[in-house]
XYZ file of C-alpha atoms in Angstrom:
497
model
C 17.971 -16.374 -11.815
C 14.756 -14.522 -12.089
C 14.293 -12.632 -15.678
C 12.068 -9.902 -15.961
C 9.867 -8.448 -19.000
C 9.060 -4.716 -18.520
C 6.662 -2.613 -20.517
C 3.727 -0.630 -20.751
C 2.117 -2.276 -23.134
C 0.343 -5.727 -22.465
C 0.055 -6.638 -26.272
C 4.114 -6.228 -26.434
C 4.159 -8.317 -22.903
C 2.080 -10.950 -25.044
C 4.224 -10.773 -27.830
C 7.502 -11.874 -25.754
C 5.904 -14.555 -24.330
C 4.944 -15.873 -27.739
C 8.451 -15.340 -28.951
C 9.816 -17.643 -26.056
C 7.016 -19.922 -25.961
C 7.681 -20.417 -29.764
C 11.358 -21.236 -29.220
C 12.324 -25.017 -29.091
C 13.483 -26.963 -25.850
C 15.152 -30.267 -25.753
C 11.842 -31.459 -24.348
C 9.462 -30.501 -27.273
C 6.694 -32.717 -25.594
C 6.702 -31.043 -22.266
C 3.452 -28.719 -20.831
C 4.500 -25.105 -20.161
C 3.288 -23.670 -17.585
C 2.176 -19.431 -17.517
C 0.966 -18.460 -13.977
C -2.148 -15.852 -14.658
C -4.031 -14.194 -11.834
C -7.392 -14.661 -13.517
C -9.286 -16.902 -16.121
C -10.066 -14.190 -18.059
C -6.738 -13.297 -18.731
C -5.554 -16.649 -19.455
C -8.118 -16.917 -22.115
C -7.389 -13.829 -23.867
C -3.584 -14.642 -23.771
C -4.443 -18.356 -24.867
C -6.202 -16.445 -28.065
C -3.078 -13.957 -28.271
C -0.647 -16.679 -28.718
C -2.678 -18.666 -30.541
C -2.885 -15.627 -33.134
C 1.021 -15.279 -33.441
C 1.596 -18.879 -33.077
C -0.852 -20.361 -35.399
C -1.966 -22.290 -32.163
C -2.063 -22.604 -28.552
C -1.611 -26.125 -27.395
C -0.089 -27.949 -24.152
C 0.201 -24.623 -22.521
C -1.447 -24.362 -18.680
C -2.247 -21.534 -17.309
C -2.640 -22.011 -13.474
C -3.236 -19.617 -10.645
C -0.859 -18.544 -8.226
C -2.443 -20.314 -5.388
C -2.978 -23.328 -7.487
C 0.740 -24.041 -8.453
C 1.413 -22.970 -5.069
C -0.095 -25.987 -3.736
C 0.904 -28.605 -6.154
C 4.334 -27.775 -5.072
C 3.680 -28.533 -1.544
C 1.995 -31.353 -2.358
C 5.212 -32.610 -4.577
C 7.213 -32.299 -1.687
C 5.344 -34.253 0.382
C 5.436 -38.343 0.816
C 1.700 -38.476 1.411
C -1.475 -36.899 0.127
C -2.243 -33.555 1.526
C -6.209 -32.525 2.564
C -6.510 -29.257 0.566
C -8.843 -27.895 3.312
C -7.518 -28.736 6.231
C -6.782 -24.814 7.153
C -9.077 -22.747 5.045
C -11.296 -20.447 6.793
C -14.539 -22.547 6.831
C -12.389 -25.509 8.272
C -10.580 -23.133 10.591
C -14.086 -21.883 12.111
C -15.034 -25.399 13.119
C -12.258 -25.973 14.735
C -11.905 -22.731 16.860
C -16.077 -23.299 18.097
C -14.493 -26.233 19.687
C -11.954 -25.119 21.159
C -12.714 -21.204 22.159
C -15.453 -22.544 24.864
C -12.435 -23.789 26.924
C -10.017 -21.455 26.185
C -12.057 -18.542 27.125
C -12.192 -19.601 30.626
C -7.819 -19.636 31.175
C -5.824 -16.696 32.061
C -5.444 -14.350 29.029
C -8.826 -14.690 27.398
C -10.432 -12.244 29.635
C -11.231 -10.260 26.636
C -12.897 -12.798 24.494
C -14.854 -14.287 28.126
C -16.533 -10.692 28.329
C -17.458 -10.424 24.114
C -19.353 -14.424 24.539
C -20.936 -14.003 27.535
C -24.144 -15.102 27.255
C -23.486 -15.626 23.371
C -25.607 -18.387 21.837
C -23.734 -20.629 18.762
C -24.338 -18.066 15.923
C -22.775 -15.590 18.080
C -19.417 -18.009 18.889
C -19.344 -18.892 14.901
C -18.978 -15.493 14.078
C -15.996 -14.797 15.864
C -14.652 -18.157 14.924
C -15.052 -16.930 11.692
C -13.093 -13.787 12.517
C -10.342 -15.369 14.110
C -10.068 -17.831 11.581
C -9.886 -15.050 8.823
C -6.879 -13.491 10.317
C -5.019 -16.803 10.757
C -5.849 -17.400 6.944
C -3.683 -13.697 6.112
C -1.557 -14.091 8.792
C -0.247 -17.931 7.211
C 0.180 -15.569 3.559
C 2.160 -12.774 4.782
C 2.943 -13.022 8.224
C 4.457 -16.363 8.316
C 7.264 -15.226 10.829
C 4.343 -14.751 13.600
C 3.122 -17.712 12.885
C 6.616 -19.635 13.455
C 7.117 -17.296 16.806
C 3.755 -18.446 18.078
C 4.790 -22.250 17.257
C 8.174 -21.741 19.087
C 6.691 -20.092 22.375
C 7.974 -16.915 21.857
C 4.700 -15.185 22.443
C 1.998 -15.787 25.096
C -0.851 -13.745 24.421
C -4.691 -15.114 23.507
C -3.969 -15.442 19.580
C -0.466 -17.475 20.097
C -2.072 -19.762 22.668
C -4.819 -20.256 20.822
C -3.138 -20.909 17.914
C -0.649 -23.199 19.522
C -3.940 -25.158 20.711
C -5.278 -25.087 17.208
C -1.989 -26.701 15.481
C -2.454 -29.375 18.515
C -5.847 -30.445 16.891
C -5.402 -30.231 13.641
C -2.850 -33.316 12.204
C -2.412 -31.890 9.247
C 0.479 -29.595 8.228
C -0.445 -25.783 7.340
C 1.116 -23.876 4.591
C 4.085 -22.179 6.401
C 5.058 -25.682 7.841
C 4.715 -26.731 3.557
C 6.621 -24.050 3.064
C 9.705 -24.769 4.869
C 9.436 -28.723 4.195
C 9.479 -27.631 -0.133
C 12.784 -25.204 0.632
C 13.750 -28.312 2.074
C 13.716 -30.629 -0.173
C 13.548 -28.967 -3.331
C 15.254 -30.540 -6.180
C 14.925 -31.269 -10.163
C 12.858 -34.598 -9.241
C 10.551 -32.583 -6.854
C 9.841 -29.473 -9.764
C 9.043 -33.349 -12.252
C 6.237 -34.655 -9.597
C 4.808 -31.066 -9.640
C 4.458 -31.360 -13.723
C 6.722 -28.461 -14.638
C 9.313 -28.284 -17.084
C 12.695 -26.439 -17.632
C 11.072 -23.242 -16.930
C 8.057 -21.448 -15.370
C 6.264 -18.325 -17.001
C 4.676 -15.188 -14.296
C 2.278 -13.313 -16.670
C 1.092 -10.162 -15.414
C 1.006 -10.611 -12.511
C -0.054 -7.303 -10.455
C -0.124 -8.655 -6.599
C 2.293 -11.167 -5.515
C 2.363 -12.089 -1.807
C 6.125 -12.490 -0.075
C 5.747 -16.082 0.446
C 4.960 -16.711 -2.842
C 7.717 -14.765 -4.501
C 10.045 -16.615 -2.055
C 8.613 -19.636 -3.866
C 9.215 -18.366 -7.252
C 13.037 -17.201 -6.391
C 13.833 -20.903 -4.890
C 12.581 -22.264 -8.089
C 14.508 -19.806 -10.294
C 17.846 -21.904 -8.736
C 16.512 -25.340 -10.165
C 14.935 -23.371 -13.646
C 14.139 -20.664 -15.968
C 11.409 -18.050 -14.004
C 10.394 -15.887 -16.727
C 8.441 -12.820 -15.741
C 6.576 -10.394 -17.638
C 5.408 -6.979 -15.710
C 2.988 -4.471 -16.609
C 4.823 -1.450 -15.562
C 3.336 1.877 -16.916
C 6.262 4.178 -15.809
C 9.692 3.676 -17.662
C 11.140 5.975 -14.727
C 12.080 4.254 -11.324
C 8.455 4.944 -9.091
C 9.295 3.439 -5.604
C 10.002 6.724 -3.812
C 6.803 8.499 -4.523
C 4.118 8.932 -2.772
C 0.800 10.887 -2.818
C -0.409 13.613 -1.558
C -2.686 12.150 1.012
C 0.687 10.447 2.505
C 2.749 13.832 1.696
C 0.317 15.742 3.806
C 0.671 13.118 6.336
C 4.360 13.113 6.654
C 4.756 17.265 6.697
C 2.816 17.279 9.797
C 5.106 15.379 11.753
C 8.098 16.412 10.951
C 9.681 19.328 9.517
C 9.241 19.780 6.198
C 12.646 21.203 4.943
C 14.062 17.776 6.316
C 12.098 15.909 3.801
C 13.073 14.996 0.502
C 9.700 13.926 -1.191
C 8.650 12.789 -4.763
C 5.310 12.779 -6.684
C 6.178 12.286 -9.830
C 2.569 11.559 -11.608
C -0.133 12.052 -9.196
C -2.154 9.386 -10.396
C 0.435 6.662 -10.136
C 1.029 7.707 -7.115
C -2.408 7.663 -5.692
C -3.537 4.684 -7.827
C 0.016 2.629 -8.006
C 0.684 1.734 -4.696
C -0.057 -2.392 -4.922
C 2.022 -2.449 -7.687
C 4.665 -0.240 -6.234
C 4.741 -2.858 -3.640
C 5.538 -5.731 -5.909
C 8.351 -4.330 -7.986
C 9.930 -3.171 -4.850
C 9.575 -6.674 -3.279
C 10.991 -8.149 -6.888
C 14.009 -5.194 -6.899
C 15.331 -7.457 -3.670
C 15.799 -10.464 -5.565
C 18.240 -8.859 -8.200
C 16.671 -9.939 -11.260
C 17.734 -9.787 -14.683
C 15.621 -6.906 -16.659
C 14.319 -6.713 -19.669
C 12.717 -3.655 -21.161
C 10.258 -3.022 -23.829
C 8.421 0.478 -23.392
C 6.416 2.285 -26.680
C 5.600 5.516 -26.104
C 1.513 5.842 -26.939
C 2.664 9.451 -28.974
C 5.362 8.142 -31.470
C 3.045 5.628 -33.231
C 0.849 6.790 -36.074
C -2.684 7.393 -34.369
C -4.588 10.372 -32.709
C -2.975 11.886 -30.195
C -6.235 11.427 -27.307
C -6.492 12.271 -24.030
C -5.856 8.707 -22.919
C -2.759 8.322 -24.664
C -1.344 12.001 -22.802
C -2.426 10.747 -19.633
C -0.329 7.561 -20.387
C 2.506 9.308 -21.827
C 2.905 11.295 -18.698
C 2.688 8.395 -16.290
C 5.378 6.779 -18.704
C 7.193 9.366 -18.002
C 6.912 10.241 -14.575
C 5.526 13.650 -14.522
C 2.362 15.789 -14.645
C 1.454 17.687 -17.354
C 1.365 21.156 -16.593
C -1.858 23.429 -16.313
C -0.400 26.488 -17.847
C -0.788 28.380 -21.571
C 0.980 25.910 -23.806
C -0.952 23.243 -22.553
C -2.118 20.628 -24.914
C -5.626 21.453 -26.322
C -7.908 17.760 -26.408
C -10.299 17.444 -29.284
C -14.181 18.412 -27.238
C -15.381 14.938 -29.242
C -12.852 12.684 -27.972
C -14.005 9.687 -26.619
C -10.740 7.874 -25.232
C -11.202 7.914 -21.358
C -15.018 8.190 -20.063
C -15.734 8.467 -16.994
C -20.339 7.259 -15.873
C -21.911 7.647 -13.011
C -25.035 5.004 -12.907
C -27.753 4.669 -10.458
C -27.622 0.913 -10.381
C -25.444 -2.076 -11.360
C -27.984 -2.841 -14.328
C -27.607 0.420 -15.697
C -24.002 0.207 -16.158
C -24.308 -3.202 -17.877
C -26.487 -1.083 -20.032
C -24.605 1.566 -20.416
C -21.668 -0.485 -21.462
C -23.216 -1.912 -24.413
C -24.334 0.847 -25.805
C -20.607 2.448 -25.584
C -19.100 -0.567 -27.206
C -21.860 -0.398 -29.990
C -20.298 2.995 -30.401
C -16.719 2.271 -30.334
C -17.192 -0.681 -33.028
C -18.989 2.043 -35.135
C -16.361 4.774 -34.763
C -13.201 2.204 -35.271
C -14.031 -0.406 -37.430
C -10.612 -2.380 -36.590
C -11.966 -2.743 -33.298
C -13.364 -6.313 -32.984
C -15.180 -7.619 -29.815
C -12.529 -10.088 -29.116
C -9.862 -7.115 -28.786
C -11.831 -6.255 -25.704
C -11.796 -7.266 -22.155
C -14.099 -5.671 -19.353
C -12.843 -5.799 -15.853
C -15.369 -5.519 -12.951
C -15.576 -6.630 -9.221
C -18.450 -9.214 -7.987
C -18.897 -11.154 -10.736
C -21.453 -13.016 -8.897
C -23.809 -9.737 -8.683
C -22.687 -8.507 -11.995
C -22.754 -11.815 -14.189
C -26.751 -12.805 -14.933
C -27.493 -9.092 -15.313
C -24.652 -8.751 -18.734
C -26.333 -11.982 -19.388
C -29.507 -10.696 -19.756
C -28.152 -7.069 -21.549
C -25.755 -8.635 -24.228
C -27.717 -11.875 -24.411
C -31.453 -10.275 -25.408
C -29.816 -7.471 -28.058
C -31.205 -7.581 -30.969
C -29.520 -9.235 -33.571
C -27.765 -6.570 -35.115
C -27.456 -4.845 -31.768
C -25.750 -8.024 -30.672
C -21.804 -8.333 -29.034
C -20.335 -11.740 -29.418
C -19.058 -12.223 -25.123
C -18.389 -14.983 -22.667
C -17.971 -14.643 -19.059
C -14.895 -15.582 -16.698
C -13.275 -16.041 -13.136
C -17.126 -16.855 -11.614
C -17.022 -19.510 -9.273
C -19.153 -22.894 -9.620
C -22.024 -22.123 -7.053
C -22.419 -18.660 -9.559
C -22.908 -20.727 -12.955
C -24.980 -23.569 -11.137
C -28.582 -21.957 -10.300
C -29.286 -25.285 -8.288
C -26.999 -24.582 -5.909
C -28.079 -20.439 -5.923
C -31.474 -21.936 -5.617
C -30.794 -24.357 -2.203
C -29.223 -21.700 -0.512
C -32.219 -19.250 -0.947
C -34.232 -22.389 0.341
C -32.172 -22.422 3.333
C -31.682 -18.858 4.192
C -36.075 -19.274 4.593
C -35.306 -20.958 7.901
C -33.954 -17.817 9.510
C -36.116 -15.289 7.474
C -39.555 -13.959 8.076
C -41.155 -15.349 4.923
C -41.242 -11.826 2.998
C -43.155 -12.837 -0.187
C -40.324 -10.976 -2.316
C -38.218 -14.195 -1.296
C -40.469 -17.080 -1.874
C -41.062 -15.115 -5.391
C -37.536 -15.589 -6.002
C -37.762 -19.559 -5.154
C -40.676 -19.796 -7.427
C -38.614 -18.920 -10.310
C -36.250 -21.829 -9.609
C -36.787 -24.411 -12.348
C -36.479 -27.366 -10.074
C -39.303 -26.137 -8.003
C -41.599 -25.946 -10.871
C -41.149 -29.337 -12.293
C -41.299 -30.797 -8.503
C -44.428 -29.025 -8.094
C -46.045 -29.362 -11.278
C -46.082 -25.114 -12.354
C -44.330 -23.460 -15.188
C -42.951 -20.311 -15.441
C -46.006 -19.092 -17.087
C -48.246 -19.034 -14.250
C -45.658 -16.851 -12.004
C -47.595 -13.691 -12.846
C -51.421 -15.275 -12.042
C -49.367 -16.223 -8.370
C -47.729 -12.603 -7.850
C -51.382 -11.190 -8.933
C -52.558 -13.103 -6.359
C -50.194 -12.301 -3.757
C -50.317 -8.099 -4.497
C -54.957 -9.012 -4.090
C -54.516 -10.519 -1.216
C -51.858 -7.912 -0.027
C -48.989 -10.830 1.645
C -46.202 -9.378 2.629
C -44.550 -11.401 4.736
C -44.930 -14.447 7.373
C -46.792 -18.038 7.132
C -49.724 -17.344 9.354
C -51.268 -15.404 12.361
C -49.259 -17.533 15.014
C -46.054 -16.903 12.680
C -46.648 -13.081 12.667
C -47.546 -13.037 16.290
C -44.330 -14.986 17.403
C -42.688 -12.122 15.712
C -44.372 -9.465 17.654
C -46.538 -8.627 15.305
C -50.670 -8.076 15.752
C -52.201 -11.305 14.854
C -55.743 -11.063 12.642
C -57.271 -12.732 10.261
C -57.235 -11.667 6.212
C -60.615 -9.832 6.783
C -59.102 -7.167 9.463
C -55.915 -6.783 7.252
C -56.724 -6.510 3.660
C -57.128 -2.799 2.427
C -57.483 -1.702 6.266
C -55.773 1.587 6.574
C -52.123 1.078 7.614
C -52.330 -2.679 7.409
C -49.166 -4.471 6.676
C -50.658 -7.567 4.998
C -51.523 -11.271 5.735
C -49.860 -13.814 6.174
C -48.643 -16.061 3.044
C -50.955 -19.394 4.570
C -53.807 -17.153 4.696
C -53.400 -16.251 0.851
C -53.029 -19.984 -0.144
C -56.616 -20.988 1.596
């Protein structure tokens, strides 16, 4: 049976799992295993624990995915290629085969879109297709077994049907059915888990996987622990977006509809989703809700806001309405004009919030932001040049490889030249690489005397007159161009002479 922890609190959700991890098994030396959706949360968690534990040792903390996967893999006889159906591998595989398809009954649509298309235009909608077989395996895996068994006939069955043809290797809905299969205690050893399996916060769940999870809860102990802000049951509501939506096309008096809190109904919806999807399995539940009022702190805006999604209402906007302190600070909302800027403006309001609660320490805090990629060298550069007394102890999380390794950043920038027109603002960019300037015998030092250079000579883009002209632009040597009125630059093998 699946057991669920409920509360609104993450620390308390932390606390529970300590209290079970701390428990003893008849296996004392075995791993356990706590499924997290992100790195950073499994290394704050791995500190929690570690805090109420005195330690945090042989614990994993896995993705979903990840887990996922080395099930499958248990459950087969022989190795399994990781790749075989991801979206890059996918692509490949659907350039071969869409130049034949295209030309049978029932492709009529795609024969119009490539005519005439040259290769980048026929890897693009690879790509496409290949995308949408990649969600369709996740959570439409009853197409996908439809399309297998002939039951459909239109271009994305048959092509699909001619895509499981060439590829030997099994996909994940074929995994999946082969693990209900043969799942048994030996299979749940080979995969390296124990007596039971831990679900940590875990906001977005697809089907398939929580079919996963509820197979293994016959052979062992699932364990999971929810953040769920609302104590009240929140399925039924909607907002008012989707209220509006629904009066218009029916009648209105027919309609039984609930808001409850507008925000968690605007905002809640994914996780709305998941507990609904859970609800089906008939779990055991566990609750452990604190109301943000009853404990002995200010009573700030944030915490009212939180008390009334606890409770499933909206506050009301009449006299009697609780008055919030004109200096509170608890929920801020800044608009920035660029990504550096927020960086920027974070720092400074954690430099404030250390000052104004000195029980705040930096490891008690955890930022959450999209596009890590775009986001990561610039809090590098804010947090990491502070002064020293200025400065906020912070490491980053969930970036990929090719994002920490500027080698790699670096090679791709050298190939995307190749289908670029040269513009000086790029090669700038290579020039910084460190790679370059030991191959080339330059140091970062003499990048300014080469941008001089390049704003005297006014380059802006291209390698020479022919280059330019092949681009339909006038061709001319440096004399015409330089500080001639309109002139757009030279080109950069004319600056180099």
């Amino acid at each position: 049976m699946i057991k669920i922890y409920r509360s609104n609190r993450l620390e308390q959700l932390a606390n529970l799992l300590s209290a079970q991890l701390s428990e003893s098994k008849e296996r004392s030396l075995q791993a356990e295993t706590v499924i997290v959706q992100s790195n950073g949360m499994s290394r704050w968690l791995s500190m929690w624990i570690a805090e109420r534990l005195g330690i945090s040792a042989n614990v994993k903390f896995p993705l979903p995915a990840s887990l996922i996967w080395k099930l499958f893999q248990a459950s087969q006889s022989a190795s399994l290629e990781n790749r075989a159906w991801d979206t890059a591998h996918m692509s490949w595989r659907l350039m071969q085969l869409l130049p034949e398809k295209i030309q049978q009954p029932g492709f009529e649509a795609l024969r119009e879109y490539l005519q005439d298309a040259d290769d980048l235009l026929l890897y693009q909608l690879a790509w496409r297709i290949a995308d949408l077989y990649d969600q369709y395996l996740v959570y439409r895996p009853d197409w996908i077994m439809a399309w297998e068994a002939g039951e459909e006939s239109f271009w994305q069955a048959e092509l699909w049907r001619a895509l499981v043809e060439l590829e030997q290797n099994p996909h994940r809905v074929q995994l999946q059915q082969h693990f209900f299969e043969h799942l048994n205690e030996e299979l749940i050893q080979r995969a390296g888990l124990g007596k039971r399996l831990f679900l940590f916060s875990i906001s977005a769940v697809p089907p398939v996987y929580l079919q996963v999870f509820e197979a293994l809860s016959e052979k062992m102990e699932v364990h999971l622990f929810l953040l769920d802000p609302c104590e009240q049951f929140w399925g039924d509501i909607i907002d008012r977006k989707t209220e509006t939506r629904l009066l218009n096309r029916s009648d209105g008096e027919r309609l039984y509809l609930e808001r409850g809190n507008t925000l968690l109904a605007s905002w809640g919806k994914q996780g709305r989703d998941t507990f609904d999807q859970l609800l089906a399995f008939d779990p055991m539940q566990l609750e452990g809700y604190q109301s943000p009022l009853e404990e002995d702190v200010p009573a700030t805006l944030l915490r009212h806001l939180q008390q009334d999604i606890l409770e499933l209402q909206d506050r009301p906007l009449e006299e009697g309405a609780e008055v919030i302190d004109e200096e509170d600070l608890s929920l801020q909302i800044h608009s920035c004009h660029s990504p550096l800027r927020e960086v920027e403006v974070l720092h400074d309001q954690l430099l404030r919030l250390f000052e104004h609660d000195p029980t705040l320490q930096p490891r008690d805090v955890m930022v959450m932001g999209p596009l890590m990629a775009q986001y990561g060298p610039l809090i590098e550069a804010v947090f990491a040049s502070a002064p020293y007394e200025r400065r906020i102890p912070f490491s980053l999380a969930d970036r990929s490889y090719a994002d920490e390794n500027r080698l790699l950043d670096d090679f791709f920038l050298l190939l995307d030249l190749v289908n670029s027109r040269y513009e000086v603002s790029l090669l700038l960019s290579l020039l910084e690489s460190e790679a370059l300037q030991k191959r080339f015998g330059f140091s970062v030092d003499q990048l300014p005397q080469i941008q001089q250079w390049l704003e005297e000579t006014q380059v802006r883009w291209g390698i020479d007159g022919a280059d330019r002209g092949a681009m339909g632009s006038a061709r001319g040597g440096a004399a015409q161009l330089v500080g001639g009125a309109g002139a757009d630059g030279v080109g950069l093998r004319s600056a180099w002479r």
